[in-house]
PDB file of C-alpha atoms in Angstrom:
ATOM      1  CA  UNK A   5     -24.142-110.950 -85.204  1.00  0.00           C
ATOM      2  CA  UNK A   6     -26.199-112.611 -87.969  1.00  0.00           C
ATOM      3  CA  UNK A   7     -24.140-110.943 -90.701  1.00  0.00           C
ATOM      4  CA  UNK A   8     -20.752-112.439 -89.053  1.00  0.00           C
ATOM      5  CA  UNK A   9     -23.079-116.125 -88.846  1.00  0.00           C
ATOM      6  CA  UNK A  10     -23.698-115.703 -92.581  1.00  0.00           C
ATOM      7  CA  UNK A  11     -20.529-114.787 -93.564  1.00  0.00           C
ATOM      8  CA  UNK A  12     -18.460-117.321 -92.113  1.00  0.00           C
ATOM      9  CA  UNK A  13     -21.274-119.895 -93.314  1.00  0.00           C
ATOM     10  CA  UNK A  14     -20.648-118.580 -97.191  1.00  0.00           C
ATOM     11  CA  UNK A  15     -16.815-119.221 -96.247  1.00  0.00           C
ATOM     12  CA  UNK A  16     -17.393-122.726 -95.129  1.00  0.00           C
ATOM     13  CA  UNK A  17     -19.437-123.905 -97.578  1.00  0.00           C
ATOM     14  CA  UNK A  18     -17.316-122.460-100.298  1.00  0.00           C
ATOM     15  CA  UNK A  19     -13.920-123.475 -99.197  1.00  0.00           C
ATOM     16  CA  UNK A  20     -15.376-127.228 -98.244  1.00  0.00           C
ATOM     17  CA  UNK A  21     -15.378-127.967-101.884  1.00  0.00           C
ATOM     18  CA  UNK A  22     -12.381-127.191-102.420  1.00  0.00           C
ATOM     19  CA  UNK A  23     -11.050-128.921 -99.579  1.00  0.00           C
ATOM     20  CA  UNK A  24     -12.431-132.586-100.503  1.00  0.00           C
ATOM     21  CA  UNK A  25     -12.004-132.386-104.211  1.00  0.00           C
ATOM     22  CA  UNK A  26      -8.261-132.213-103.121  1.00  0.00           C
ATOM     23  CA  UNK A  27      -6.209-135.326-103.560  1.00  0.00           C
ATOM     24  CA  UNK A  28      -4.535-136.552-100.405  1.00  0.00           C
ATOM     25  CA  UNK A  29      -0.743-135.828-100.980  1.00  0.00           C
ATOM     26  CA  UNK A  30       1.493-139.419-100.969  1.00  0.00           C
ATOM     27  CA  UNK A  31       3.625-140.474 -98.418  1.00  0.00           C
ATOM     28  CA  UNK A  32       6.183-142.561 -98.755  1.00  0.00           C
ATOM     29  CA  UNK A  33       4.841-145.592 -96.214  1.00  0.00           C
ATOM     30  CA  UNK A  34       1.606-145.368 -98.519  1.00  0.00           C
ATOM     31  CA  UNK A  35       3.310-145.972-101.732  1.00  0.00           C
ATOM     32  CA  UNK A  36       6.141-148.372-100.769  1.00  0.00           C
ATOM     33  CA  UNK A  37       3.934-150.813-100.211  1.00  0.00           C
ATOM     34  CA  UNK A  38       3.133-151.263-103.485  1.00  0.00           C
ATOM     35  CA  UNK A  39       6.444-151.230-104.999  1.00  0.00           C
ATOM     36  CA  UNK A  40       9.096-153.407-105.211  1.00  0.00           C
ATOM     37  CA  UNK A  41      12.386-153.697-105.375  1.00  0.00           C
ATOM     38  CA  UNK A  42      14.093-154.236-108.622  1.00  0.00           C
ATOM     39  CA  UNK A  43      17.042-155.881-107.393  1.00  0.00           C
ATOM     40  CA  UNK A  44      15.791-158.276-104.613  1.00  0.00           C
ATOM     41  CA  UNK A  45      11.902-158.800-105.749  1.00  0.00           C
ATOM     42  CA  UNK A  46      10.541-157.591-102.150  1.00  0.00           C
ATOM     43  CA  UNK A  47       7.957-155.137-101.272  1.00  0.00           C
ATOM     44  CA  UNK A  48      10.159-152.300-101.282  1.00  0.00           C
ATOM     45  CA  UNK A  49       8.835-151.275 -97.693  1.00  0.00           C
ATOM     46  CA  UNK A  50      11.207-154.218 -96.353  1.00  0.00           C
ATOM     47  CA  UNK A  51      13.777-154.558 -98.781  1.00  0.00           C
ATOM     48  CA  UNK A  52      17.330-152.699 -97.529  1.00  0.00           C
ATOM     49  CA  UNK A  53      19.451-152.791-100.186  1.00  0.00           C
ATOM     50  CA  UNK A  54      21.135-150.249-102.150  1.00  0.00           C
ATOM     51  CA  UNK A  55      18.728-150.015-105.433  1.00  0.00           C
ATOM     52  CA  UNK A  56      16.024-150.315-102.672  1.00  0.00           C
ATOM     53  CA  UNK A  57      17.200-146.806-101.308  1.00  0.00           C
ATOM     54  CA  UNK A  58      17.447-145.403-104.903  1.00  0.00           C
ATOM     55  CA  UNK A  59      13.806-145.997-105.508  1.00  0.00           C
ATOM     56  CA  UNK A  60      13.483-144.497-102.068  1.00  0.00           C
ATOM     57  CA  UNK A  61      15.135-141.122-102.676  1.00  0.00           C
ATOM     58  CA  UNK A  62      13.050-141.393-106.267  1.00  0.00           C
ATOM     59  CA  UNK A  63       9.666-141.460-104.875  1.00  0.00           C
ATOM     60  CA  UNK A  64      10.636-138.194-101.698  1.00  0.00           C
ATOM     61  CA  UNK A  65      11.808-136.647-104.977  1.00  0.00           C
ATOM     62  CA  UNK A  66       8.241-136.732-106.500  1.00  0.00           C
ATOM     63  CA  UNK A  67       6.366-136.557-103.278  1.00  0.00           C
ATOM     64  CA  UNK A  68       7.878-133.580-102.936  1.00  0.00           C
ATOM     65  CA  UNK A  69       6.463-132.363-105.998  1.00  0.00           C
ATOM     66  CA  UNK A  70       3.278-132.541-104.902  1.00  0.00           C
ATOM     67  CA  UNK A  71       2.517-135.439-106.613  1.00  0.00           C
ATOM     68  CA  UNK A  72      -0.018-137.920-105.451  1.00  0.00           C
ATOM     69  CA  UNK A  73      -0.035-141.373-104.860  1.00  0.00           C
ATOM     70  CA  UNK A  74      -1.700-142.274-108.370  1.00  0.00           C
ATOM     71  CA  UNK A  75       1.125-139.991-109.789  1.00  0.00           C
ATOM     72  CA  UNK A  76       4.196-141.227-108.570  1.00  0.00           C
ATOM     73  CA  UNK A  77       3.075-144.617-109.101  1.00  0.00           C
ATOM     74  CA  UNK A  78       3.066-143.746-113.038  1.00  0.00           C
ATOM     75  CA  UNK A  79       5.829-141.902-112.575  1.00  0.00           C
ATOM     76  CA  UNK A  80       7.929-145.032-111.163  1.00  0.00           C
ATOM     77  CA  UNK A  81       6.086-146.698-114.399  1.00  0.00           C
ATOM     78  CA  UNK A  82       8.001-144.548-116.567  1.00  0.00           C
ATOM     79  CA  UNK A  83      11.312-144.681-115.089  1.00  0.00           C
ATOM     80  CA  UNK A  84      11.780-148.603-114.069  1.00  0.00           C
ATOM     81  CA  UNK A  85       8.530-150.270-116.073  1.00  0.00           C
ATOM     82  CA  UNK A  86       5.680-151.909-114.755  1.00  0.00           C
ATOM     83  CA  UNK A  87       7.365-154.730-112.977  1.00  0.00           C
ATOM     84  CA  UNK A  88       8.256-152.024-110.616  1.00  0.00           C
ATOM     85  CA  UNK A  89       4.565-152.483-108.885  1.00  0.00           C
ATOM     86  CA  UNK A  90       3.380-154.860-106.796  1.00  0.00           C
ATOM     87  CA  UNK A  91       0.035-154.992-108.295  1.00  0.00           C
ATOM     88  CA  UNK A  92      -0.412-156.446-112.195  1.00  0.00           C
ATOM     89  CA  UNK A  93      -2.096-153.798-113.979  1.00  0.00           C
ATOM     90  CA  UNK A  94      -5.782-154.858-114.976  1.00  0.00           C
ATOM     91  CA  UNK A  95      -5.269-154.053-118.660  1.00  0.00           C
ATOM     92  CA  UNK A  96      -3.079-156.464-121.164  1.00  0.00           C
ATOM     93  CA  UNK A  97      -1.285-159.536-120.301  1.00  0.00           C
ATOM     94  CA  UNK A  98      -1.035-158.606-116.733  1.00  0.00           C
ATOM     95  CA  UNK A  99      -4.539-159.422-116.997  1.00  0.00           C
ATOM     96  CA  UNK A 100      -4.379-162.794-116.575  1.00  0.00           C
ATOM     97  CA  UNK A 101      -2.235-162.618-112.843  1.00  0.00           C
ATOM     98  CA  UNK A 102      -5.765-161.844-111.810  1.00  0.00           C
ATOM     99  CA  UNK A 103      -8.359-164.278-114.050  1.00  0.00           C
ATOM    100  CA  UNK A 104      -5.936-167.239-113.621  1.00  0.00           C
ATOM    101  CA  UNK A 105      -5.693-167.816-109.780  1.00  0.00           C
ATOM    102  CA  UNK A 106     -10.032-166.830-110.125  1.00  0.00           C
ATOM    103  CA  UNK A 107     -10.164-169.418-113.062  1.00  0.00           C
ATOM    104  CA  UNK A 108      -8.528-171.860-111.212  1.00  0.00           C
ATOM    105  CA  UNK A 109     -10.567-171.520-108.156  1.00  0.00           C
ATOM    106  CA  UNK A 110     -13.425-171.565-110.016  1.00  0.00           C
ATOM    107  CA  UNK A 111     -12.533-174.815-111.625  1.00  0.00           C
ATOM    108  CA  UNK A 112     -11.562-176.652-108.579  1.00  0.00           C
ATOM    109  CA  UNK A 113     -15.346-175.457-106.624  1.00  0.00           C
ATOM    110  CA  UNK A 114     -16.810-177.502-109.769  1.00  0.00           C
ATOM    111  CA  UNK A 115     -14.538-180.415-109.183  1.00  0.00           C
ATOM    112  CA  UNK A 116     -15.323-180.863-105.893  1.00  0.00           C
ATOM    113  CA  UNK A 117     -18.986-179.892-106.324  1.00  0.00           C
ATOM    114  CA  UNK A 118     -18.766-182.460-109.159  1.00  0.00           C
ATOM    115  CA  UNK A 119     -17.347-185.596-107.063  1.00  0.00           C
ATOM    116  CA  UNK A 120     -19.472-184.434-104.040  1.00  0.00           C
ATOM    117  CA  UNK A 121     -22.535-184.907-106.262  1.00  0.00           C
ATOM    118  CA  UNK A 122     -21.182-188.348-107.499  1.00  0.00           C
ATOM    119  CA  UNK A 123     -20.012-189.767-104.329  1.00  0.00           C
ATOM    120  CA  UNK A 124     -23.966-189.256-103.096  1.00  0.00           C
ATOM    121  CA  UNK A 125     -25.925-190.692-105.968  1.00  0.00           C
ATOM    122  CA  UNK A 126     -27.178-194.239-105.083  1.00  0.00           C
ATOM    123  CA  UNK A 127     -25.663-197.128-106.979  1.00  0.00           C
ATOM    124  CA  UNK A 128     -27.367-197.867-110.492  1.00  0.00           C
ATOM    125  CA  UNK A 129     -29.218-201.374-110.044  1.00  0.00           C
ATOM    126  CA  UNK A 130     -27.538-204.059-112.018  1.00  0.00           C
ATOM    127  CA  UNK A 131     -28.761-206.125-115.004  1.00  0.00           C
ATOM    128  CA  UNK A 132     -30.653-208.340-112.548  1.00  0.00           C
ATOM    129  CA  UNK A 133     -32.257-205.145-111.291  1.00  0.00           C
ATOM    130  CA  UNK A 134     -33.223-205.326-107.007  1.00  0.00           C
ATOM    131  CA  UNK A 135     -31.911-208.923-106.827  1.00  0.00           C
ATOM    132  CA  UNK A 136     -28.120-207.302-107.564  1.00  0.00           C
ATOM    133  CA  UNK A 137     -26.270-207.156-104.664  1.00  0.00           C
ATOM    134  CA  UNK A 138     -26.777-203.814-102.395  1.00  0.00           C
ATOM    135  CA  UNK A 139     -23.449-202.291-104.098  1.00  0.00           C
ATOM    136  CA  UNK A 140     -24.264-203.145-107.639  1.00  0.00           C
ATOM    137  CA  UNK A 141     -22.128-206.081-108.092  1.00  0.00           C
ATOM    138  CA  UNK A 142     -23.401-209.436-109.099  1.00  0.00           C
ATOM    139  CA  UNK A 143     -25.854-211.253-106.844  1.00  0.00           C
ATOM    140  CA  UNK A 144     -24.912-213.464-104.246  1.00  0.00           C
ATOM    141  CA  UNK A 145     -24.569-217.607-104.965  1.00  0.00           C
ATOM    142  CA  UNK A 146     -27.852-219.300-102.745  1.00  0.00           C
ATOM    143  CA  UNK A 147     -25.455-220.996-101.077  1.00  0.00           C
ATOM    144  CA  UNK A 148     -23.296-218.170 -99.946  1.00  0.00           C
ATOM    145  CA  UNK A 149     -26.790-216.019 -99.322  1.00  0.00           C
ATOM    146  CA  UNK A 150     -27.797-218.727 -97.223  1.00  0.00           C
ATOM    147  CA  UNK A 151     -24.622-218.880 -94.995  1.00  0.00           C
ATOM    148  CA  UNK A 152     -24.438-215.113 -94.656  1.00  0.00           C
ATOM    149  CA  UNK A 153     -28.488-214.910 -93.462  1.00  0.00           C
ATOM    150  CA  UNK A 154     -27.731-218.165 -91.313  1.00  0.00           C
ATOM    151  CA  UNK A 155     -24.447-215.876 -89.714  1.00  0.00           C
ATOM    152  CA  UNK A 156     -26.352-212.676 -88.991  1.00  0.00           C
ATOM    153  CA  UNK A 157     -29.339-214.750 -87.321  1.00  0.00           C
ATOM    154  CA  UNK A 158     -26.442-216.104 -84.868  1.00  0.00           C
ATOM    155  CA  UNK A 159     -24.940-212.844 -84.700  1.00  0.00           C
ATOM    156  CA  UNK A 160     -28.169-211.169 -83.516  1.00  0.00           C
ATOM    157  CA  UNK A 161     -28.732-213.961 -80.456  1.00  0.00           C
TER     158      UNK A 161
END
């Protein structure tokens, strides 16, 4: 009985390996997702027309190769070019469909960081420094600051 344990314990942990270092095969659903259609510009997952179906037949043509999903992705590369996927490559030009959009984003976070900061510093005093009026115009005329404080006296009876 321990011999039969053993042995099928050496199988397992031999064919294990081999099992996970396996690439999962592609299916269609998984790659068509990130492909689009030459002719209408749509993911091709929800694009119906003819060129559409071409691409389809394409990709069950190298699925059924075997291929994986990393594979038939370059292998759509070759045959229609890289506007094909739905993804921008991260190397080259196509670089910057990704560090734009970030840049931008990035940029407007300072802006409003910026004129959040501003809109919360106090008013610099004026040339007549505490005497300025409270928003950092020019001080008041006595006569008008004498009318205003004789107002708000009546105004808090």
């Amino acid at each position: 009985m321990s011999r039969a344990l053993l042995a099928a314990l050496i199988a397992v942990a031999l064919l294990a390996p081999a099992a996970a270092a396996a690439p999962p095969r592609a299916s269609l659903p998984d790659v068509e997702d990130e492909v689009m259609c030459l002719e209408c510009g749509t993911a091709l997952n929800i694009s119906n027309s003819p060129v559409a179906d071409e691409e389809r037949a394409f990709i069950r043509q190298l699925i059924d190769r075997g291929l994986t999903k990393d594979q038939v992705k370059a292998a759509l590369v070759r045959e229609y070019g890289p506007r094909i996927l739905a993804e921008p490559q991260n190397r080259g030009f196509s670089l910057t469909a990704w560090l734009v959009p970030i840049a931008a984003a990035l940029g407007a976070l300072a802006l409003v960081v910026g004129l959040a900061r501003r809109w919360r510093r106090p008013a610099p005093a004026g040339p007549g420094g505490a005497a300025d009026g409270a928003d950092g115009g020019p001080p008041l005329d006595p006569t008008d600051a004498r009318r205003l404080d004789a107002e708000l006296a009546a105004f808090d009876r």
